[in-house]
Amino acid sequence: MREEELEFIPFWDKLKKSQKEMLCKQTKQIVLSKGDRVLPCNKDYGCFFIRKGGFLALLSGESDTETELFRLRREDIGVLDFGATCGQEIPEIVYKATTNADIYMIEKSLFSVLLENNVFFSEYVKKRLLLCIPVLVSAIAQRDHYSLEKRIATVLLSEAARQRSSTLLLTHAAIASKIGSAREVVTRKLKEFSDAGFLSHSRGRIVLLNKEKLKRL
């Protein structure tokens, strides 16, 4: 791989000549289509950089459900070898391409070498992890410890704050994706909320009628 192909990497000018040469030898370009996935359990690669396109990081759950975590865009890094960065493997995270994408995969051995020997690379990776780890921890906590009612109520109240309205433009499928559940399960629970007077809902729209009751959940 030629050096000019990798110059988009944010810390490229901070690398030693020998490290740039290793990157050229131990980096693989992969072209993905929308919907394709990159799995962190890959034994050969430690991370990937996005040259073009976008990704959604997902936390795998039971019954093939998935919870949205965070988005990655051009020049972002997707960590695959969590063991080298935070001491613990997290095989439940997958990266799903939200558009056609062009990524550069860095071999696992080189990823570890750069973490240990280049402070700019190490700090860059750690800063990216600091942004995503709290989201991951929160998602795992909700999935493993919170009841379905609490998780749905949390999403509804968070969306109300984000949209600054009690009338939410929000689909059942979107809620299901955020909490790692199935759409049909969310629909049944929203009907229960509606029967209890918490909210009303129609296609793509939810109106919160009693936020206090939702907060008490």
PDB file of N, CA, C and O in Angstrom, residues 40 54 114-115 215:
ATOM      1  N   PRO A  40     -15.539  -7.447  15.877  1.00  0.00           N
ATOM      2  CA  PRO A  40     -14.351  -7.217  16.707  1.00  0.00           C
ATOM      3  C   PRO A  40     -13.604  -8.488  17.076  1.00  0.00           C
ATOM      4  O   PRO A  40     -12.480  -8.417  17.560  1.00  0.00           O
ATOM      5  N   GLY A  54     -19.838   5.600   6.571  1.00  0.00           N
ATOM      6  CA  GLY A  54     -20.177   5.682   7.987  1.00  0.00           C
ATOM      7  C   GLY A  54     -20.547   4.327   8.558  1.00  0.00           C
ATOM      8  O   GLY A  54     -20.903   3.402   7.820  1.00  0.00           O
ATOM      9  N   LEU A 114       2.064  -0.013  17.834  1.00  0.00           N
ATOM     10  CA  LEU A 114       1.830   1.430  17.799  1.00  0.00           C
ATOM     11  C   LEU A 114       1.276   1.935  19.128  1.00  0.00           C
ATOM     12  O   LEU A 114       1.635   3.029  19.580  1.00  0.00           O
ATOM     13  N   LEU A 115       0.424   1.154  19.769  1.00  0.00           N
ATOM     14  CA  LEU A 115      -0.085   1.554  21.086  1.00  0.00           C
ATOM     15  C   LEU A 115       1.047   1.706  22.097  1.00  0.00           C
ATOM     16  O   LEU A 115       1.035   2.612  22.929  1.00  0.00           O
ATOM     17  N   LYS A 215     -41.347   9.026  34.577  1.00  0.00           N
ATOM     18  CA  LYS A 215     -40.163   9.240  35.418  1.00  0.00           C
ATOM     19  C   LYS A 215     -40.143   8.299  36.610  1.00  0.00           C
ATOM     20  O   LYS A 215     -39.099   7.828  37.040  1.00  0.00           O
TER      21      LYS A 215
END
